[in-house]
Coordinates of C-alpha atoms in Angstrom, one line a residue:
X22 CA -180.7 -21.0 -32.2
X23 CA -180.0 -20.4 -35.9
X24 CA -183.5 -19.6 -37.5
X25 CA -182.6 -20.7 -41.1
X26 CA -183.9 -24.7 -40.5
X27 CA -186.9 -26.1 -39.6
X28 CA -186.7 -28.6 -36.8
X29 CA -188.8 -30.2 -34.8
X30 CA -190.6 -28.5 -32.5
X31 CA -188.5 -27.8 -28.9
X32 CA -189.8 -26.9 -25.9
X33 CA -187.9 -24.5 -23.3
X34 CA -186.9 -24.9 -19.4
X35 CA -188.5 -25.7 -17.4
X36 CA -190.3 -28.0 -19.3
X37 CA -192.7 -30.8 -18.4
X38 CA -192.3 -33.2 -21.3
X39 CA -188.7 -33.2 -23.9
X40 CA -186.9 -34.1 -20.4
X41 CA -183.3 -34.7 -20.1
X42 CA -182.4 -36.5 -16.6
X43 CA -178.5 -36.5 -16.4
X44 CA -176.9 -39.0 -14.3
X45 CA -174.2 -37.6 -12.1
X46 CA -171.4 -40.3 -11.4
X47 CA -168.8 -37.9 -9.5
X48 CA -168.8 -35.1 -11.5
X49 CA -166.4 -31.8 -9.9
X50 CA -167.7 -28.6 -9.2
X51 CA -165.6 -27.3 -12.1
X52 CA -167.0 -30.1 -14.7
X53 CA -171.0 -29.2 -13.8
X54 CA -169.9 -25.4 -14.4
X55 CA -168.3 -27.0 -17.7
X56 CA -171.7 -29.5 -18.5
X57 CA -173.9 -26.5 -18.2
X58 CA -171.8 -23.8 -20.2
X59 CA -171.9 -26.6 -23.4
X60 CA -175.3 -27.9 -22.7
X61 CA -177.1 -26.4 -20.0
X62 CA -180.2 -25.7 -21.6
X63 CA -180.9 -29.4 -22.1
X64 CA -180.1 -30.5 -18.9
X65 CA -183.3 -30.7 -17.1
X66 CA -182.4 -32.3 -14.1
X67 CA -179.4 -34.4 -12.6
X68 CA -179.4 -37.4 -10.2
X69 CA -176.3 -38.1 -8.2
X70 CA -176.3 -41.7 -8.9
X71 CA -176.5 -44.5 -6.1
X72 CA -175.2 -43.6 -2.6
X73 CA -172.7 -41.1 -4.5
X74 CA -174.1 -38.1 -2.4
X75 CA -173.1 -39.5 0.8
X76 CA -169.1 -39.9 -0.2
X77 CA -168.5 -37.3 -2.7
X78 CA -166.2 -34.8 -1.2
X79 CA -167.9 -32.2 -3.1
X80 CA -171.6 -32.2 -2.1
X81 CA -172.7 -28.7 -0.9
X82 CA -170.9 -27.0 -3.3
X83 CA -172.1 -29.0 -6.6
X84 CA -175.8 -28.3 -5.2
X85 CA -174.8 -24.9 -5.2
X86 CA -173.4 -25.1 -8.5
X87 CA -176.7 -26.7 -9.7
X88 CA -178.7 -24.6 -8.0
X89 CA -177.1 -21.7 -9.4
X90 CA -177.6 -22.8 -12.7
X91 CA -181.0 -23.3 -11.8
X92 CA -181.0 -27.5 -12.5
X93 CA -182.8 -29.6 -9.5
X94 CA -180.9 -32.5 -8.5
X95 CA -182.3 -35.8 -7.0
X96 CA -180.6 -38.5 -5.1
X97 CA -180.4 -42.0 -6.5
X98 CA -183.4 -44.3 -5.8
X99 CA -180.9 -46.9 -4.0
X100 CA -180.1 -44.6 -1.5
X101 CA -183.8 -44.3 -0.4
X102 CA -184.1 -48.6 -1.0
X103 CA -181.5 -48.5 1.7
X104 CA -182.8 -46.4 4.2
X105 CA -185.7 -48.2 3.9
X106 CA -184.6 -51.4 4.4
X107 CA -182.5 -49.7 7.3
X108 CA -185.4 -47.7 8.7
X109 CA -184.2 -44.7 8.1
X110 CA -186.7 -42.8 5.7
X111 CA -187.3 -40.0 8.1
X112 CA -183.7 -39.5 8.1
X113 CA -183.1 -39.3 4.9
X114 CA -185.9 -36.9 4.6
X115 CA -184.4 -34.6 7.2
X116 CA -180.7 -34.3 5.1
X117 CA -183.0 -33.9 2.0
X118 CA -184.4 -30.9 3.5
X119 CA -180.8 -30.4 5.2
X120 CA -178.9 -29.3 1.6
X121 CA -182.5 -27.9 -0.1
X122 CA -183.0 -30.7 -2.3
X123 CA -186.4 -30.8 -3.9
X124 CA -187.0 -33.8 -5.5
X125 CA -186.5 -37.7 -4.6
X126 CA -186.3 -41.4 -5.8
X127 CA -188.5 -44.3 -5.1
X128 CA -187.2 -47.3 -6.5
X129 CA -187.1 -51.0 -5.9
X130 CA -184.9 -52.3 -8.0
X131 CA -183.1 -54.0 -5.6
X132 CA -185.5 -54.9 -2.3
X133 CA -188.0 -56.5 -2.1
X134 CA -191.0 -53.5 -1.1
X135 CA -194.2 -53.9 -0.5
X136 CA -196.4 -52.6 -3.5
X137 CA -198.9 -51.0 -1.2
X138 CA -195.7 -49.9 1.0
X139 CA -193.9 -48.1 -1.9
X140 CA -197.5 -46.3 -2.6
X141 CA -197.4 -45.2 0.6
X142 CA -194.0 -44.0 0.8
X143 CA -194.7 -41.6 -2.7
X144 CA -197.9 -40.1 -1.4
X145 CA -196.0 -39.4 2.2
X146 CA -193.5 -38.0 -0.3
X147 CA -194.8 -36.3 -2.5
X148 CA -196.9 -33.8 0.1
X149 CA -193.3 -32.1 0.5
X150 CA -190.7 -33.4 -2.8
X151 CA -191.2 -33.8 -6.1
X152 CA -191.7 -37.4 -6.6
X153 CA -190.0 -39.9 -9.2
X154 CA -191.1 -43.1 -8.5
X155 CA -189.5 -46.2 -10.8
X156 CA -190.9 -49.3 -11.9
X157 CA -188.9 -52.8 -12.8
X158 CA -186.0 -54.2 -11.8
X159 CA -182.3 -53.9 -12.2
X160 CA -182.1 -57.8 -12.6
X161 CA -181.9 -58.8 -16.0
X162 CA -183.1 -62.0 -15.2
X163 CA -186.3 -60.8 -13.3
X164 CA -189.1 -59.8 -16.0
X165 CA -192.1 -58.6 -15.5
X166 CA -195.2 -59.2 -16.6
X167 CA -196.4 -56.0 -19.3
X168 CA -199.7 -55.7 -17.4
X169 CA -197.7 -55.4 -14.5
X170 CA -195.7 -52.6 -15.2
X171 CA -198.9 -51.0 -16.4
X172 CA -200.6 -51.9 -13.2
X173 CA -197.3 -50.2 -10.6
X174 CA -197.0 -47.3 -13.1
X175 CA -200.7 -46.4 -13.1
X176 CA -200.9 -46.6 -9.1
X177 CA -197.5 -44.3 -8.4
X178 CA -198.6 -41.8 -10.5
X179 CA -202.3 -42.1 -8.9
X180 CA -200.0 -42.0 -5.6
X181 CA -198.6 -38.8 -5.9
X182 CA -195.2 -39.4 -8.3
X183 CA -195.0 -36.4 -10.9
X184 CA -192.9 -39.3 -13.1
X185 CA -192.2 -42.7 -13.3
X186 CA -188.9 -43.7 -15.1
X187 CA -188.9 -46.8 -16.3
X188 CA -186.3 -49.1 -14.9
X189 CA -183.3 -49.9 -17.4
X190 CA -179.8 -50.0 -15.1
X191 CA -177.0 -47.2 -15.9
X192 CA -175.7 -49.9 -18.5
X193 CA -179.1 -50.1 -20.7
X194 CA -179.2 -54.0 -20.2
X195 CA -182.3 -54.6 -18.1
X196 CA -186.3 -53.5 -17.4
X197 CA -187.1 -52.0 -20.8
X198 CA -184.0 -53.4 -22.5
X199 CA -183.1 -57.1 -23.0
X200 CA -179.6 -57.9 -21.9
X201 CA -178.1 -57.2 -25.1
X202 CA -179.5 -53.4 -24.6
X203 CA -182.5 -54.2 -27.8
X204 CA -185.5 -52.8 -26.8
X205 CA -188.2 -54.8 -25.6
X206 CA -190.6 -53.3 -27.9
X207 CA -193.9 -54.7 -27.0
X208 CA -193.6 -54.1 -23.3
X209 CA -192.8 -50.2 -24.6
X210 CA -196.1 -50.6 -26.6
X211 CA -198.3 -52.0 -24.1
X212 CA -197.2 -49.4 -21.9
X213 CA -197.6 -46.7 -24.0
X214 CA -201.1 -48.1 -25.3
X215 CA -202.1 -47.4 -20.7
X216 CA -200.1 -44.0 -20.1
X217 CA -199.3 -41.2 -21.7
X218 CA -195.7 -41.1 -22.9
X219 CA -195.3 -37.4 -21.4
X220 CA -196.0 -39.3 -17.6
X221 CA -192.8 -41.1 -17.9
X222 CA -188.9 -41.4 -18.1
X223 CA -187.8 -43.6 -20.4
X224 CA -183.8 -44.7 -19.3
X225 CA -181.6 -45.1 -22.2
X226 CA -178.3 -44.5 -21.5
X227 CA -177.4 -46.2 -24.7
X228 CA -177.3 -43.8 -28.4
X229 CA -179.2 -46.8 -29.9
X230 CA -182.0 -46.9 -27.4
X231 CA -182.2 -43.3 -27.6
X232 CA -182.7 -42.9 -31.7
X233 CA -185.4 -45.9 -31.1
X234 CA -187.3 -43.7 -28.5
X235 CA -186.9 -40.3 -30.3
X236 CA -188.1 -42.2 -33.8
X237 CA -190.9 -43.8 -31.7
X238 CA -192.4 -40.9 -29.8
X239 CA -190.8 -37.9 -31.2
X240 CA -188.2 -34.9 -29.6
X241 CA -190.3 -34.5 -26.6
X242 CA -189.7 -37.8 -25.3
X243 CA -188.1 -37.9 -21.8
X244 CA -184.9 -39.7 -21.3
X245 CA -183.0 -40.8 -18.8
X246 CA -179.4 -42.1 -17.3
X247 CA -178.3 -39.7 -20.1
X248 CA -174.3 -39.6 -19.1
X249 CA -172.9 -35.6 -18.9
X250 CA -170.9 -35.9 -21.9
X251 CA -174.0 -37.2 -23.8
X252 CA -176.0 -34.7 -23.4
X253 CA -175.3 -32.6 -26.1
X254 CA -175.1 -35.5 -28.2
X255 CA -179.0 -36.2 -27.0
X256 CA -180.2 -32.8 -28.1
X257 CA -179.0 -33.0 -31.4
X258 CA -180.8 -36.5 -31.8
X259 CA -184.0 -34.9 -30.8
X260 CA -183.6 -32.0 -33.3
X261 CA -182.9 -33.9 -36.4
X262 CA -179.2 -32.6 -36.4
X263 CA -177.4 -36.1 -36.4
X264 CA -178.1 -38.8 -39.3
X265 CA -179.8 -41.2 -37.1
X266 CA -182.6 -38.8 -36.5
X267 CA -182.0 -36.2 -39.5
X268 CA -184.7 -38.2 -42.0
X269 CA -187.6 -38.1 -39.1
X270 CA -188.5 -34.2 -40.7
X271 CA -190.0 -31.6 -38.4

């Protein structure tokens, strides 16, 4: 990067903290090869939204495009909800290790689980994967209680889960986010007043909800639901290099 500006302080891949958590809709193998020539540096890691991994006709050789641009790839939390409600964890476990994927989802945004049963589920994962566990709901009708999201946050990651994204839908317009896709700020604060910032995933697939993050906690905020062609976009809101961000300073 040019050294004749100061901007705010970056940190490099692979980074704990600054993440950048890509959904991946349906991308083609020739589309990943194109997201990480622009903007491969700030794509941290990618999660193939939903139950897309088990109809894309591309899987095994987009994870071996991702792999070879060394970028981790998760599968969406619903596909775990379902093979839970289906009985089929183990299974899912088994293709997991099947195509050498790393890291998984815990979500229950849609069933109904068991508090102590999703605890469970991250510490039996997170002996073997990377865990990201999520908290809220992707009703926008269903809120929850601040204390409460403090209360599942604090016992997933205590559970095992290296982060916890904060529920907000690939549309911005529930969890965090009131329907409208504002921000509900004093759930954010209450949250953040608990747990350190750097222990969770904020998702705002929204530029709005992104500026408010980056102008509330800084560059190294993590993000998430961040669409491909967004990305780039993203990094230049965390250094200061677009005028929504550019009079935050170094």
């Amino acid at each position: 990067m040019a050294g004749f500006l100061d901007l705010p302080e970056r940190s490099v891949k692979p980074r704990d903290r600054g993440l950048t958590h890509v959904l991946d809709k349906g991308l083609s193998t020739a589309q990943v090869d194109g997201l990480m020539e622009v903007a491969g540096a700030a794509v941290d890691i990618v999660k193939l939204g939903w139950g897309t991994a088990l109809v894309t006709g591309n899987l095994e050789a987009k994870l071996a495009r991702y792999r070879a641009h060394d970028v981790p790839v998760v599968l969406g939390g619903t596909l775990t909800e379902i093979a839970l409600r289906d009985g089929r964890i183990e299974g899912l476990i088994a293709w997991c290790r099947e195509l050498g994927i790393a890291h998984v989802e815990v979500s229950d945004g849609t069933i109904d689980l068991d508090t102590a049963r999703k605890r469970e589920i991250v510490a039996r994962l997170s002996r073997e994967f990377t865990v990201f566990s999520e908290v809220g709901s992707k009703d926008d009708e269903r809120i929850m209680a601040p204390y409460r999201w403090v209360e599942e946050i604090q016992a997933e990651l205590e559970a095992g889960a290296w982060k916890v994204i904060a529920e907000a839908r690939e549309s911005g317009t529930a969890g965090i986010f009131r329907p409208d896709g504002e921000v509900r700020m004093g759930l954010i604060d209450e949250i953040a007043h608990a747990i350190d910032p750097a222990q969770l995933i904020f998702e705002a697939p929204q530029r709005a909800q992104q500026v408010w993050f980056i102008r509330r906690f800084g560059s190294e905020v993590n993000l998430g639901n961040i669409a491909p062609d967004d990305v780039l976009s993203l990094e230049t809101l965390r250094l200061g290099l677009r005028s929504d961000t550019m009079d935050r300073g170094t």
